mmCIF file of C-alpha atoms and ligand atoms in Angstrom:
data_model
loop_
_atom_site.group_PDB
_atom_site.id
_atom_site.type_symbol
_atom_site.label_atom_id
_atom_site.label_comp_id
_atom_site.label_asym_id
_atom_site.label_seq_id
_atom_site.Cartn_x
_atom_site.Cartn_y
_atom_site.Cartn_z
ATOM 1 C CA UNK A 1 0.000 0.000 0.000
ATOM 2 C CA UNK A 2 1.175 3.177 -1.163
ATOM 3 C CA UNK A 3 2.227 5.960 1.480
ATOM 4 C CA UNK A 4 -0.766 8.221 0.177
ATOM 5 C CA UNK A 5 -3.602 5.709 0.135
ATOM 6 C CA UNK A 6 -2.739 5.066 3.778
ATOM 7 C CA UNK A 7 -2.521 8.178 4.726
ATOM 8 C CA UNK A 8 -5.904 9.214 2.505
ATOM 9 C CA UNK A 9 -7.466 5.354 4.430
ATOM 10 C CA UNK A 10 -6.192 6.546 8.196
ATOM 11 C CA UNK A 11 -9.307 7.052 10.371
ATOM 12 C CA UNK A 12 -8.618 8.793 14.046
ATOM 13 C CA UNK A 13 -11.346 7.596 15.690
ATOM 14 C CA UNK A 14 -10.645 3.618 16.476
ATOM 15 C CA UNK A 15 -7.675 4.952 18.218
ATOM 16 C CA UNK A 16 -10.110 7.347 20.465
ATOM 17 C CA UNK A 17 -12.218 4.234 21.482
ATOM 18 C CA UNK A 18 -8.754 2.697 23.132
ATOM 19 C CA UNK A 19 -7.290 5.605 24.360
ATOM 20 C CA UNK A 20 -5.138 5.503 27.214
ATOM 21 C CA UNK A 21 -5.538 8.128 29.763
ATOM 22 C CA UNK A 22 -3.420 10.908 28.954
ATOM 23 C CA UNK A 23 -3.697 10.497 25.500
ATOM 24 C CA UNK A 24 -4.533 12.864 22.317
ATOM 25 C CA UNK A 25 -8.495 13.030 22.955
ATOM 26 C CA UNK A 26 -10.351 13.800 19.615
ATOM 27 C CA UNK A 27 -13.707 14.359 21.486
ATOM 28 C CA UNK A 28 -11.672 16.989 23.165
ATOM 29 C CA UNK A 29 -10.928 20.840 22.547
ATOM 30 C CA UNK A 30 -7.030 20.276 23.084
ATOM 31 C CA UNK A 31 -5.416 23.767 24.204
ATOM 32 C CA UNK A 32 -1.753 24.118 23.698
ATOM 33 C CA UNK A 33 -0.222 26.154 26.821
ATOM 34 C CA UNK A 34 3.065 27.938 26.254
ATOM 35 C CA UNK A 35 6.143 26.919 29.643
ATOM 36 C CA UNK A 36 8.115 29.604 30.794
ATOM 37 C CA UNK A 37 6.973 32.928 31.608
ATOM 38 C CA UNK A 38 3.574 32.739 30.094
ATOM 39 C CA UNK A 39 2.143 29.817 31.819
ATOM 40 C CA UNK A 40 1.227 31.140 35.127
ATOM 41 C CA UNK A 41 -1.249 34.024 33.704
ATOM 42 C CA UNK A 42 -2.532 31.256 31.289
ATOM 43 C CA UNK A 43 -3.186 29.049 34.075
ATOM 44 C CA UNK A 44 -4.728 31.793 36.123
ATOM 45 C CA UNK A 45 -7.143 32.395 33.334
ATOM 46 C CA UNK A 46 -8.432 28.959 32.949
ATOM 47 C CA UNK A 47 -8.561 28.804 36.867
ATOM 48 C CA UNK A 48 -11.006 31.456 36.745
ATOM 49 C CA UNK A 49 -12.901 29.837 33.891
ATOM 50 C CA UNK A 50 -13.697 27.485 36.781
ATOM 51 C CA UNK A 51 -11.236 24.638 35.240
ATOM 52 C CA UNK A 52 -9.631 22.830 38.107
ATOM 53 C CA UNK A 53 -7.552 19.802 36.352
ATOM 54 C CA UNK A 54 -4.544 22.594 35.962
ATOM 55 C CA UNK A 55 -3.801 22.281 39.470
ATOM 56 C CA UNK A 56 -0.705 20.756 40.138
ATOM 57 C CA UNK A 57 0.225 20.449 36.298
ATOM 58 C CA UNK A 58 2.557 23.169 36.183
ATOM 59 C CA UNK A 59 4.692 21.216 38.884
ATOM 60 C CA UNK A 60 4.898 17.940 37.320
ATOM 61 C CA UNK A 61 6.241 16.760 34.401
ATOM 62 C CA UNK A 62 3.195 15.465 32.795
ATOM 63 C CA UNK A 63 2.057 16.925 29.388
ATOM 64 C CA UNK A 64 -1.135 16.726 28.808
ATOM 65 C CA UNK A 65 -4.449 16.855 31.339
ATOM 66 C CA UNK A 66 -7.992 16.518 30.955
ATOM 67 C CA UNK A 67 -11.129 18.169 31.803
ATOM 68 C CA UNK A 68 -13.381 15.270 31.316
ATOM 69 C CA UNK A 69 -16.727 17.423 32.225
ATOM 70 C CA UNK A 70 -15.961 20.363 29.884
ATOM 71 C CA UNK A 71 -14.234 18.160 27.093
ATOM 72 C CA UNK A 72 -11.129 20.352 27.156
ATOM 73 C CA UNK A 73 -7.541 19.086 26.986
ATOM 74 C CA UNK A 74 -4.255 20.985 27.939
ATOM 75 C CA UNK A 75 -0.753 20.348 26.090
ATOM 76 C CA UNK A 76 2.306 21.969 27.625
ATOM 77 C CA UNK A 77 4.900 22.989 25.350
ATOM 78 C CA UNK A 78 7.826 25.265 24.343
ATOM 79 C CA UNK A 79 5.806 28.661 22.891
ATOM 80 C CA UNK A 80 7.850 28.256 20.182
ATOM 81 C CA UNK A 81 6.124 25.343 18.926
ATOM 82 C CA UNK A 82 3.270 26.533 19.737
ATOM 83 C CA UNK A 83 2.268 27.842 16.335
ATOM 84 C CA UNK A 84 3.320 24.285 14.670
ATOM 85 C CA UNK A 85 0.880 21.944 16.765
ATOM 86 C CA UNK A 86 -1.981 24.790 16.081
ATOM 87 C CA UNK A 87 -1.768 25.140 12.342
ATOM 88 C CA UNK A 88 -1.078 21.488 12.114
ATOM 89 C CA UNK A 89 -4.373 21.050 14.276
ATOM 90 C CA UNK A 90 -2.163 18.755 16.921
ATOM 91 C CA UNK A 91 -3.971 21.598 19.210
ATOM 92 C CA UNK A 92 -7.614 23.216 18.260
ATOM 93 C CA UNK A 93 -6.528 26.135 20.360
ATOM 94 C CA UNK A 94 -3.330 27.772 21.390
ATOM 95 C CA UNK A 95 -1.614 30.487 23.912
ATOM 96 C CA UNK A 96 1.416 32.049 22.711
ATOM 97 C CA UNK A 97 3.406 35.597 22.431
ATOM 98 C CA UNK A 98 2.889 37.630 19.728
ATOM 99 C CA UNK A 99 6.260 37.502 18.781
ATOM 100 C CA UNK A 100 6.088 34.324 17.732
ATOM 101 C CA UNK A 101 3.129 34.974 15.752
ATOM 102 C CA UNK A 102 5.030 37.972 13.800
ATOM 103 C CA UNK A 103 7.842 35.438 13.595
ATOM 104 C CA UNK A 104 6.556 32.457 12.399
ATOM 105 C CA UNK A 105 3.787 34.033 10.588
ATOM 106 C CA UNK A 106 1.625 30.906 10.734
ATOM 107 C CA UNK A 107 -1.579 29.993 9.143
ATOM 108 C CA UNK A 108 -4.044 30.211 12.218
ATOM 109 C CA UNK A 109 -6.998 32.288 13.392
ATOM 110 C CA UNK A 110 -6.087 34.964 16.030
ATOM 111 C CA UNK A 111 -9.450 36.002 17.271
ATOM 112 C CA UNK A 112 -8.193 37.384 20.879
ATOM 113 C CA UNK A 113 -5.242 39.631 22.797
ATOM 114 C CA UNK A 114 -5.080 38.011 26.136
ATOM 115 C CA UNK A 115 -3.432 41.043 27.863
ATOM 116 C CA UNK A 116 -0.682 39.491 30.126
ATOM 117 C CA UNK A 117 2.968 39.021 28.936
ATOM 118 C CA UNK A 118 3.467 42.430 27.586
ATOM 119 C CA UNK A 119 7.291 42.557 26.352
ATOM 120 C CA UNK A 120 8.742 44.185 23.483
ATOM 121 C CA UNK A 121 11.325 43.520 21.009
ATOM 122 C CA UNK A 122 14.524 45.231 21.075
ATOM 123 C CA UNK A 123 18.136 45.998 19.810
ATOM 124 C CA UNK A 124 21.023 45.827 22.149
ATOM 125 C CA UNK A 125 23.757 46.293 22.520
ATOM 126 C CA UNK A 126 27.341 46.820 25.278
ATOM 127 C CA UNK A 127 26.383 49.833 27.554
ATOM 128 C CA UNK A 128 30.503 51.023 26.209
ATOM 129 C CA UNK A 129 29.507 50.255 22.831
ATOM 130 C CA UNK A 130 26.515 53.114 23.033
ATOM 131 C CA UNK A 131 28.539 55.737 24.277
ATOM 132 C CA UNK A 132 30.115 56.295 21.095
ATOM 133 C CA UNK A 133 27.969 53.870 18.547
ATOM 134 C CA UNK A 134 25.096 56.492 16.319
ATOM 135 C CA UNK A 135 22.284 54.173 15.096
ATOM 136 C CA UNK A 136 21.853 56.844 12.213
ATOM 137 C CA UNK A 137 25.055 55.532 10.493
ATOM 138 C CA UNK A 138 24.614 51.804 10.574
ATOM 139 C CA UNK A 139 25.205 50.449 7.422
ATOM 140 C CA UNK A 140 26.413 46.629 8.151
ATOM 141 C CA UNK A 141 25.322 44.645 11.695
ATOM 142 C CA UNK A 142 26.048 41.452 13.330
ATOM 143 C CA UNK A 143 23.675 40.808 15.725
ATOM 144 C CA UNK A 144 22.358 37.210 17.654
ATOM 145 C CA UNK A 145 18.734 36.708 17.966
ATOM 146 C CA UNK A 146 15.877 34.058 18.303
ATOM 147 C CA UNK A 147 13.752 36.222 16.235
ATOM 148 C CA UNK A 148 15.761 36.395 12.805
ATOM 149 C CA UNK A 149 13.104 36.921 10.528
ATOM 150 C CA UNK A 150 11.687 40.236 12.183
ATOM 151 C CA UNK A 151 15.396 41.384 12.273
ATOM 152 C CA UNK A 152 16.181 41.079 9.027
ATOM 153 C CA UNK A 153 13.255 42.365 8.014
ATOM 154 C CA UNK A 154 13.373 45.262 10.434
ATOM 155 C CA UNK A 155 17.090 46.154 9.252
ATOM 156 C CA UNK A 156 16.150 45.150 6.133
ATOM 157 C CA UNK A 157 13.661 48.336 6.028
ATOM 158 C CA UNK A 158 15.685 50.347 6.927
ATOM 159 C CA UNK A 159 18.534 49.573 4.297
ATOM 160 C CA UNK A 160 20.722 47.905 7.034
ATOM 161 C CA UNK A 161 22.963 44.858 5.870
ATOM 162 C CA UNK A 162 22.351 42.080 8.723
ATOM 163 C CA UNK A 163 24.324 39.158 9.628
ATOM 164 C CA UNK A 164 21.852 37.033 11.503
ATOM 165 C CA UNK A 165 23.331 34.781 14.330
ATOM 166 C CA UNK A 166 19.887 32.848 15.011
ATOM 167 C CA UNK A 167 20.452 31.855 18.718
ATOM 168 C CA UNK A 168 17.916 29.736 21.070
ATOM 169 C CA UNK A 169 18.235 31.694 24.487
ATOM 170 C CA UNK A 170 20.249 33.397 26.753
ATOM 171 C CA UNK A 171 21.343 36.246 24.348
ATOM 172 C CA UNK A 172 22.768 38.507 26.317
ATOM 173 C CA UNK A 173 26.085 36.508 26.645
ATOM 174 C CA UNK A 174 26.235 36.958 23.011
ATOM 175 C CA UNK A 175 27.935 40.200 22.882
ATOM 176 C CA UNK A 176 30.171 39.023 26.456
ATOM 177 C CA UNK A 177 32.105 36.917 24.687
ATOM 178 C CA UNK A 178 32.458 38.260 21.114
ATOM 179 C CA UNK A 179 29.738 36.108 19.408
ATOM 180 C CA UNK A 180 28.070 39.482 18.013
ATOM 181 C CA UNK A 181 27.968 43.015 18.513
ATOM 182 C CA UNK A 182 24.388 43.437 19.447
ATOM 183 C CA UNK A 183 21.438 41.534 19.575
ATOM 184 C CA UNK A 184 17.529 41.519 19.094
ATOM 185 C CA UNK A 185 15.584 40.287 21.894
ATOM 186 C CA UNK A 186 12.665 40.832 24.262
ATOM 187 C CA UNK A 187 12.739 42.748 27.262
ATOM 188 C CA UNK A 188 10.161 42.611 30.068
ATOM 189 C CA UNK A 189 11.644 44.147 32.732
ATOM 190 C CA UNK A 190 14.727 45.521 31.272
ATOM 191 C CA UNK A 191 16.420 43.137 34.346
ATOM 192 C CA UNK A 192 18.360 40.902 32.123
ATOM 193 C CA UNK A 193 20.150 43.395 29.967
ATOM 194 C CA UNK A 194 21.268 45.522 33.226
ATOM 195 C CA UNK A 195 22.366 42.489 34.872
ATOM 196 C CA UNK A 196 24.712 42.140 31.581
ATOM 197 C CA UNK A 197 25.832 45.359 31.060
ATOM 198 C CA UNK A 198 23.766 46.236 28.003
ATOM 199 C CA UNK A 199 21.363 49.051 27.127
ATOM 200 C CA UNK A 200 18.465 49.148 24.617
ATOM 201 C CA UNK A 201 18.835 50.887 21.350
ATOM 202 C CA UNK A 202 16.107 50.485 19.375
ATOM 203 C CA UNK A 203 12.299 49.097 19.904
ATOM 204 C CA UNK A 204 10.936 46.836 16.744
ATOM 205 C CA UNK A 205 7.447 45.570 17.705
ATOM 206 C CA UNK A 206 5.377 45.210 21.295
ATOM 207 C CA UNK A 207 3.935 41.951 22.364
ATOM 208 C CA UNK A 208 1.723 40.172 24.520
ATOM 209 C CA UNK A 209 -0.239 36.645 24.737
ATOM 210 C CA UNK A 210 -2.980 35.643 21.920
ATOM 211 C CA UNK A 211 -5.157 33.081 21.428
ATOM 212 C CA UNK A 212 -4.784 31.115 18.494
ATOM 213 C CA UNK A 213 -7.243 28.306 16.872
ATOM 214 C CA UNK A 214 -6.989 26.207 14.208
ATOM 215 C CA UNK A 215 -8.688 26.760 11.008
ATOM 216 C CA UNK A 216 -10.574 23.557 10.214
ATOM 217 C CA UNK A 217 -11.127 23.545 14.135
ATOM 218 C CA UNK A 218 -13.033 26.916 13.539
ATOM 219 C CA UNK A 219 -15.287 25.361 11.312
ATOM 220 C CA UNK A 220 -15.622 21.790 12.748
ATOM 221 C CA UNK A 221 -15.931 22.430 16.197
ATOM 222 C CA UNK A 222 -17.472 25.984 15.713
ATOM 223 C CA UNK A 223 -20.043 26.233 18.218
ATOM 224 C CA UNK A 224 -17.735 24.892 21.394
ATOM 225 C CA UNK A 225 -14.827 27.298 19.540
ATOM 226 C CA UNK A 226 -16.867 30.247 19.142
ATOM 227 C CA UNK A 227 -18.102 29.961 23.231
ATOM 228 C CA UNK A 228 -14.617 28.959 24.314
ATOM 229 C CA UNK A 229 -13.397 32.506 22.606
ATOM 230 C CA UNK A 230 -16.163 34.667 24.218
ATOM 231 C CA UNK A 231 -15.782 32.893 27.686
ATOM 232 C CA UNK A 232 -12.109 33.771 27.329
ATOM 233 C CA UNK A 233 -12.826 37.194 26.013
ATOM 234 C CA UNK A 234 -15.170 38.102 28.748
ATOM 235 C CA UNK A 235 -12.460 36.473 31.792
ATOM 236 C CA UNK A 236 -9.666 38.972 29.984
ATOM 237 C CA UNK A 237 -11.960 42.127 29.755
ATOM 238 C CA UNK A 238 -13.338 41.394 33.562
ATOM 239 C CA UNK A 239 -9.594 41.176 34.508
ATOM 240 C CA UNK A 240 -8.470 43.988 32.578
ATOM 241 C CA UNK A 241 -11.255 46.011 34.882
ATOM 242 C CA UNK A 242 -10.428 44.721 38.430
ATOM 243 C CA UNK A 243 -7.150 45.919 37.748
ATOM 244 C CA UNK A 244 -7.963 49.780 36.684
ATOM 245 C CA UNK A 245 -10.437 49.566 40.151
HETATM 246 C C1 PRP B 301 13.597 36.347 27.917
HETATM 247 C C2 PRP B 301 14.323 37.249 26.946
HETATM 248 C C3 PRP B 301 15.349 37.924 27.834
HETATM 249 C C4 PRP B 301 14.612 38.032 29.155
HETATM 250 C C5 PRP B 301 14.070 39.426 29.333
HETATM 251 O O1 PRP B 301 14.349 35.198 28.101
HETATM 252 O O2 PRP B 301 14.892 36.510 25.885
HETATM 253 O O3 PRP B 301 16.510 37.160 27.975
HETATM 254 O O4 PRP B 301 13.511 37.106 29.108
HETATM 255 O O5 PRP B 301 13.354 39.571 30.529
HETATM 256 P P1 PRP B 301 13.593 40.809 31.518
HETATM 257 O O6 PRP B 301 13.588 42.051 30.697
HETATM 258 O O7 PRP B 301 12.421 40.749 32.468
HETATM 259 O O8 PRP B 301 14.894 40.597 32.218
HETATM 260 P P2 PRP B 301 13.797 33.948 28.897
HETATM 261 O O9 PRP B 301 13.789 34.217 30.348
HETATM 262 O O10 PRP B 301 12.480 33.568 28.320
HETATM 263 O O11 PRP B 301 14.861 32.821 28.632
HETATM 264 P P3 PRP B 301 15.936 32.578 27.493
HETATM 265 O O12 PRP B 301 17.021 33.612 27.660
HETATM 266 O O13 PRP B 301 16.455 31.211 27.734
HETATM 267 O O14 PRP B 301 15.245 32.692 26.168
#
């Protein structure tokens, strides 16, 4: 049997009748949560959506959870592939930065700003580097990111030859220890780049955490989509006014 005609003859839902607990469920709305500094406010959300199976998940190394009574299911991963398992429909739904978004510039629906994990996008560069370096005359740049797509197109706009170093994290030590000049990277508190003697330059984009859905999950699932979105909506808008009281 040919690759395609078992692909084209596959049928998910045998596998749902023997699923083991813990498992992919396809009755399920599965929502992919980003780790790291986004979790807690995601978890906080769904907390106050009344969903209780999220206690205890962040501490244990278990990647998936159920909400049997809702039909919801939650999928930890890196925010980074967060985009993937949406568009791929791995995940109906999805929480991740906006960075990524502009980054990976994914097919998915975007229907909501969640509000929390406002950072924004920066260049940076050796505190002693500023005091004599004039953004105005850049012509050529080497610079380490995890974002090299918005760089180059950033420096690219502005007529700036770029020499992308695409890095995975920590990129402050980048410029410590000669790997590149400057770099492009979030800041949130501006703690990490005073802690490494650097100093921002330049802002490219803002961010904070969307929700993202699926497209054929938009249509196929619509009605448990659409009141998943607006019970979201309606958490983030009642949050966003307890904190201006
Ligand atoms: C992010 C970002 C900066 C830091 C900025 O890294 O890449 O390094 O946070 O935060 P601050 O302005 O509040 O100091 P993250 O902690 O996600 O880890 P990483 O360096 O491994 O990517």
């Amino acid at each position: 049997m040919s690759f395609e005609s078992r692909v084209s003859s596959w049928d998910p839902k045998p596998q749902t009748r023997n699923m083991v607990p813990g498992t992919r469920n396809a009755e399920c709305i599965a929502i992919a949560l980003p780790k790291g500094r986004l979790l807690p406010f995601a978890m906080a959300l769904f907390e106050r959506m009344g969903i209780t199976c999220l206690q205890d998940f962040a501490d244990s190394r278990r990647l998936i959870c159920e909400d049997a009574d809702r039909r919801l299911q939650f999928l930890t991963l890196k925010p980074t592939d967060i985009p993937t398992y949406v568009e791929r429909g791995a995940a109906d739904m999805g929480i991740v930065g906006k960075d990524q978004l502009l980054e990976q510039r994914r097919d998915v629906y975007e229907p909501l700003d969640l509000r929390f994990g406002a950072c924004r996008l920066v260049v940076a560069e050796p505190v002693e580097l500023r005091k004599q370096d004039d953004p105005h005359s850049w012509s050529h740049l080497r610079l380490a990111t995890k974002y090299p797509n918005l760089a180059e197109a950033y420096f690219g706009r502005k007529g700036i030859q770029a020499e992308i170093i695409k890095l995975n994290g920590s990129l402050e030590l980048a410029p410590l220890v000669g790997l590149a000049e400057r770099i492009v990277d979030l800041v949130e508190t501006g703690q990490t780049l005073k802690e490494n003697g650097l100093v921002e330059v330049e802002e490219i984009t803002r961010s904070t955490a969307r929700l993202i859905v699926n497209r054929a999950s938009l249509k196929t699932k619509y009605r448990r989509v659409q009141d998943l979105i607006e019970e979201m909506r309606k958490q983030v808008e009642a949050h966003a006014a307890r904190a201006r009281e």
